[in-house]
Short mmCIF file of C-alpha atoms in Angstrom, two decimals:
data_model
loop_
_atom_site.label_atom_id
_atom_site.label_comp_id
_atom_site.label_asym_id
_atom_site.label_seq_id
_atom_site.Cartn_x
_atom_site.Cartn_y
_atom_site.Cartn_z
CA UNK A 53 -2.18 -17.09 1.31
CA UNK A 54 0.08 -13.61 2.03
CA UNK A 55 1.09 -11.65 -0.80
CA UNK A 56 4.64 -12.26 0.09
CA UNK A 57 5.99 -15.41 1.68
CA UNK A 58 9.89 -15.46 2.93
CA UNK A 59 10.91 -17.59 5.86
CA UNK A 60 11.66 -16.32 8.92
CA UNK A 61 14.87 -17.97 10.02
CA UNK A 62 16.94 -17.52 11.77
CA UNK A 63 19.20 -18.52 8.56
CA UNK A 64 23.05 -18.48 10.50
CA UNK A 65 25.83 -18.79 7.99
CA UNK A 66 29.45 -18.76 8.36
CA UNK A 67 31.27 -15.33 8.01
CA UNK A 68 32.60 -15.37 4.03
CA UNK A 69 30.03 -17.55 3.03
CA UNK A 70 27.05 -16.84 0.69
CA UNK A 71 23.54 -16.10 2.37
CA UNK A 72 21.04 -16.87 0.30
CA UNK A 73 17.60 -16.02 0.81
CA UNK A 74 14.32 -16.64 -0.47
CA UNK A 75 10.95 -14.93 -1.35
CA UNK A 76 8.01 -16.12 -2.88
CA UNK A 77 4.89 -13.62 -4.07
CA UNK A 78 1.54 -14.58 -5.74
CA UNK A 79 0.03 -11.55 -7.03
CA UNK A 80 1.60 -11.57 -10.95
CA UNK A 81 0.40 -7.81 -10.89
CA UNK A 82 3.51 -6.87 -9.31
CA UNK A 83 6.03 -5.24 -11.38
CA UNK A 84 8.99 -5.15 -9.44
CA UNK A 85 10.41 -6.28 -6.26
CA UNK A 86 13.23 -4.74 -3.34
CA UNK A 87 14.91 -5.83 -0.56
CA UNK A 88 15.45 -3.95 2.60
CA UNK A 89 17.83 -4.63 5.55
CA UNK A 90 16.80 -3.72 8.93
CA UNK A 91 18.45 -3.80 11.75
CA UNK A 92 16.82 -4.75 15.03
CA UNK A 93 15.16 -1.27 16.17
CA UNK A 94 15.96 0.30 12.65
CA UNK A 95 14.04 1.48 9.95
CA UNK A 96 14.05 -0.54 7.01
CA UNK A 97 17.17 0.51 4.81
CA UNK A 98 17.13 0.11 0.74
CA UNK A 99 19.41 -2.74 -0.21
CA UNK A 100 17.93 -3.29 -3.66
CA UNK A 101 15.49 -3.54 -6.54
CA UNK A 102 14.80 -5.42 -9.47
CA UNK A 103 12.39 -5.15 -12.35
CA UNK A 104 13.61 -7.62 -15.10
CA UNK A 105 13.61 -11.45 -14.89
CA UNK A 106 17.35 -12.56 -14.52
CA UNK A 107 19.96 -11.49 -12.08
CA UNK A 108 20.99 -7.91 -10.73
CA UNK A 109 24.15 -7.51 -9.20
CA UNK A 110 25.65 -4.90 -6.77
CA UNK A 111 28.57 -5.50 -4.63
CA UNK A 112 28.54 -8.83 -2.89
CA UNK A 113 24.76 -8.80 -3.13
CA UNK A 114 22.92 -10.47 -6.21
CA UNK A 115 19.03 -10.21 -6.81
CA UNK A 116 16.76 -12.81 -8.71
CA UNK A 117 13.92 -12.48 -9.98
CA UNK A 118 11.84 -15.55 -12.05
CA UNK A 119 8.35 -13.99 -12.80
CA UNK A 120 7.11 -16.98 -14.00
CA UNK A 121 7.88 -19.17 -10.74
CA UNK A 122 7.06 -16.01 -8.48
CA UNK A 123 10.45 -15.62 -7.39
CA UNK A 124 12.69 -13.29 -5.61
CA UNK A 125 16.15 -13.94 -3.78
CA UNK A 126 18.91 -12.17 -2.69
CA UNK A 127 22.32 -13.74 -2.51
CA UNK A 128 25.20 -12.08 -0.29
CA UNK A 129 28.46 -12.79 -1.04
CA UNK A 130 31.32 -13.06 1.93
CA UNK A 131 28.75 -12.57 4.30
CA UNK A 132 30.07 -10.22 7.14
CA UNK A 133 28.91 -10.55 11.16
CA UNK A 134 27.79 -6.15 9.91
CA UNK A 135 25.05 -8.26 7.68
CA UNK A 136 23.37 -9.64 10.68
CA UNK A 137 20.35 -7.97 10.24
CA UNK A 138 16.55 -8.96 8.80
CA UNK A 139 16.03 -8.79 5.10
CA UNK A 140 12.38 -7.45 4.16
CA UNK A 141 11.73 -8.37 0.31
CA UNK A 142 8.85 -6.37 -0.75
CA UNK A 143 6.79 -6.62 -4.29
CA UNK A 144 5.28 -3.26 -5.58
CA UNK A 145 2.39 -2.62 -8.18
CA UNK A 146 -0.40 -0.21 -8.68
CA UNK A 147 -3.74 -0.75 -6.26
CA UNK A 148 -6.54 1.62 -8.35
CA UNK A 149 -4.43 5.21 -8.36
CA UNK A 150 -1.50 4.32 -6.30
CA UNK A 151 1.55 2.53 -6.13
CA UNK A 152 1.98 -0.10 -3.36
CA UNK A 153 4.83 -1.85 -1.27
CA UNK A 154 3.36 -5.20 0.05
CA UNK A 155 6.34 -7.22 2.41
CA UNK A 156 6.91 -10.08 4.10
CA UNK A 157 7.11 -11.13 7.52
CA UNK A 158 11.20 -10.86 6.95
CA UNK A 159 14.33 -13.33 7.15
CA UNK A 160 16.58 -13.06 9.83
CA UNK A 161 20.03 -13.35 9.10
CA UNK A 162 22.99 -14.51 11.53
CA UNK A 163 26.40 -14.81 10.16
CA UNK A 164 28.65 -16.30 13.06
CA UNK A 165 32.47 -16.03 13.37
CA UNK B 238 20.92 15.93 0.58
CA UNK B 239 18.21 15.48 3.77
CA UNK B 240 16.59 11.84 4.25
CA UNK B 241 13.08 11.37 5.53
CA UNK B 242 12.66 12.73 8.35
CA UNK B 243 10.09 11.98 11.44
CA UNK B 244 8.64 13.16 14.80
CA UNK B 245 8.52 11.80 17.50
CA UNK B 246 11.38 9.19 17.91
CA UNK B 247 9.35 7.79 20.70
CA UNK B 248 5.95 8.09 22.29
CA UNK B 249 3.71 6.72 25.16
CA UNK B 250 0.11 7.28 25.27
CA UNK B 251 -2.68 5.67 26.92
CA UNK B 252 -5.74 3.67 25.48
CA UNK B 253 -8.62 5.99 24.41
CA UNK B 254 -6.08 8.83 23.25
CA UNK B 255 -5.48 10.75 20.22
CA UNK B 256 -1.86 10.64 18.76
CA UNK B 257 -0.52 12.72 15.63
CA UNK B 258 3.10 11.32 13.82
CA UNK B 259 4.57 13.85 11.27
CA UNK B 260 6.89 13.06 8.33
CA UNK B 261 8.95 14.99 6.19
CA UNK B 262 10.11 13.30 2.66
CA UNK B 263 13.39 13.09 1.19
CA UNK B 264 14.28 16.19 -0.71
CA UNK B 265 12.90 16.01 -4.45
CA UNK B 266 10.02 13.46 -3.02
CA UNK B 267 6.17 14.24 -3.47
CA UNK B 268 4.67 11.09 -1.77
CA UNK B 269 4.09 9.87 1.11
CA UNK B 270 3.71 6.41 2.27
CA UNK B 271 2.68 5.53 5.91
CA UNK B 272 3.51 1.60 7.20
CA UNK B 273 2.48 0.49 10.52
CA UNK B 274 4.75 -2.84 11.54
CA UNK B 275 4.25 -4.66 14.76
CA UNK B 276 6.96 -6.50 16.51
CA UNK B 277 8.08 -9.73 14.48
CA UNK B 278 6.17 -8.63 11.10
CA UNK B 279 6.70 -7.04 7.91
CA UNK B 280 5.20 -3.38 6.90
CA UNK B 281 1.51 -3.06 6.36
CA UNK B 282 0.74 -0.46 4.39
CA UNK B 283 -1.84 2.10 6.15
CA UNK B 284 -2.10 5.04 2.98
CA UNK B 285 -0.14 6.68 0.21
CA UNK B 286 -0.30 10.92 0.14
CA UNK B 287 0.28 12.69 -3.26
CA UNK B 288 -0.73 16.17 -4.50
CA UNK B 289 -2.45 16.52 -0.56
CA UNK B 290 -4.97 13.53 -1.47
CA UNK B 291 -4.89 9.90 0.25
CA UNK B 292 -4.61 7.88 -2.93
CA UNK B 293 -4.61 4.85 -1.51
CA UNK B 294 -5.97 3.17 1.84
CA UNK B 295 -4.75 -0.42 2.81
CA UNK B 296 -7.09 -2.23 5.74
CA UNK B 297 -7.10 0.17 8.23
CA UNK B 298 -10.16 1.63 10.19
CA UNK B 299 -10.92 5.46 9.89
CA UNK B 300 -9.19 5.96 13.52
CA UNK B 301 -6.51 6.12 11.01
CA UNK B 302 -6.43 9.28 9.10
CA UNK B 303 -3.97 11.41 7.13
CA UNK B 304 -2.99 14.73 5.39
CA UNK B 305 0.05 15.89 3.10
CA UNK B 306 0.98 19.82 3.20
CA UNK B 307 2.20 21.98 0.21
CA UNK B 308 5.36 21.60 0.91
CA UNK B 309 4.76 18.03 0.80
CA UNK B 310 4.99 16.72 4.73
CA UNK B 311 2.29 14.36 5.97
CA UNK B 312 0.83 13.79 8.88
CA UNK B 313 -0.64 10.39 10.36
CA UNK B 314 -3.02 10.52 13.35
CA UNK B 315 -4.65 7.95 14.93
CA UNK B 316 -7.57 8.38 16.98
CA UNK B 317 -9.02 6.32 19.99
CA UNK B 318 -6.14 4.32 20.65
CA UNK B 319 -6.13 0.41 21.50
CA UNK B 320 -3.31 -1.41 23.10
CA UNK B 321 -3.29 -3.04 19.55
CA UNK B 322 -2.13 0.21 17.97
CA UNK B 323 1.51 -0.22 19.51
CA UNK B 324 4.46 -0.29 16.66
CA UNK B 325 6.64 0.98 14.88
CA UNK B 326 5.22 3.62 12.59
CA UNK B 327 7.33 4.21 9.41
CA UNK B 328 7.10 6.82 6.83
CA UNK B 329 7.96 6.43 3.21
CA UNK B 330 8.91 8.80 0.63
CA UNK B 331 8.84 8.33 -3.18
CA UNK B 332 8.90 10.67 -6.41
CA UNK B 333 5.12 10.51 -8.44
CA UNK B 334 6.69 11.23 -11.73
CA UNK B 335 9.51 8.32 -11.37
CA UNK B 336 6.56 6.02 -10.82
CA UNK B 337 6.53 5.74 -6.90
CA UNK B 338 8.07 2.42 -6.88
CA UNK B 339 11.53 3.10 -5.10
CA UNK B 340 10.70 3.86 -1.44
CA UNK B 341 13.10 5.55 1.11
CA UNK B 342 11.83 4.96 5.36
CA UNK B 343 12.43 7.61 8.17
CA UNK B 344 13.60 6.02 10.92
CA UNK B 345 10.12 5.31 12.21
CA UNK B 346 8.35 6.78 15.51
CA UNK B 347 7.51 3.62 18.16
CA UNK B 348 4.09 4.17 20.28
CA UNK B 349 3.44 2.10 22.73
CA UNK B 350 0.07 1.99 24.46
CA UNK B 351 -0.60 1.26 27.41
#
């Protein structure tokens, strides 16, 4: 089983709609969780992070975190054809003396006109 | 406010060579982090630097090696490349004393082998 599960899509969605997508982890040692946006030959690009169970909001995009289901998503509002892109979500923790970033595979997002 | 930074942008080498990937960190950053991803996969994490010391290794072979500088750069080499070594190498910066957790990428160096 991978540390962090997402699907890989392509998830298309109508431009203004809401994307949601999904993340699953199974190592409860994780403490908090991030999403990243990359864009095809990119660098991975900080969207954003959660810590707490509940929803985070910033912008159009919303994360969630349920700790006890093993949880993350990341909901974007009025999804623009700019947010075509694939969304890493990543879970961090310490490994012995260091802090870790484990990801998924990615989701690959496609908003059409 | 400078972002991480890292050289080369690009580079082709052939199987059997030596290649070193340099990194500078985000201004204010101590660590490190250095992420191999292939084409069509996530991150995987290769090592962490802080205070010049690899704190932590993820499953890589020692053809992988490291090594963080006062002024806190870091340097990745690999050694005896394989065709399998092609990717995108990213570089991650973080602050120690924030607790490491917020990461900020370079915009990567891409080997290919060949």
């Amino acid at each position: 089983q991978k540390e962090v599960e997402q699907n890989s899509g392509p998830l298309s969605v109508p431009e203004g709609a809401i994307a949601s997508l999904n993340c699953t982890y199974s190592d409860r040692g994780s403490q908090s969780f991030f999403w990243y946006r990359q864009y095809s030959g990119k660098s991975p690009e900080l969207i954003m992070f959660i810590y707490s169970n509940g929803d985070k909001e910033d912008g159009r995009f919303t994360a969630q975190l349920n700790k006890a289901s093993q949880y993350v998503s990341l909901l974007i509002r009025d999804s623009q054809p700019s947010d075509s892109a694939t969304y890493l979500c990543a879970g961090w923790g310490y490994r012995g003396t260091a802090s870790k970033l484990t990801f998924g595979t990615g989701t690959r997002l496609q908003v059409t006109l | 406010d400078a972002g991480v930074t890292q050289s080369p942008t690009h580079l082709i080498k052939t199987r059997g060579q030596q290649v070193t990937l340099r990194c500078s960190p985000k201004s204010g950053h101590d660590t490190v982090s250095w992420y191999q991803q292939a084409l069509g996969q996530g991150p995987q994490f290769i090592f962490q630097y802080y205070e010049e010391e690899e704190r932590q290794r993820g499953n890589f072979p020692d053809r992988f090696s490291g090594h963080q500088f006062p002024n806190y750069s870091s340097e990745l080499n690999v050694n005896a490349l394989l065709l399998g070594d092609s990717a995108l190498y990213l570089c991650a910066s973080s602050s120690w004393t924030t607790g490491g957790d917020t990461q900020y990428f370079g915009p990567g160096t891409r080997l290919t082998v060949l």
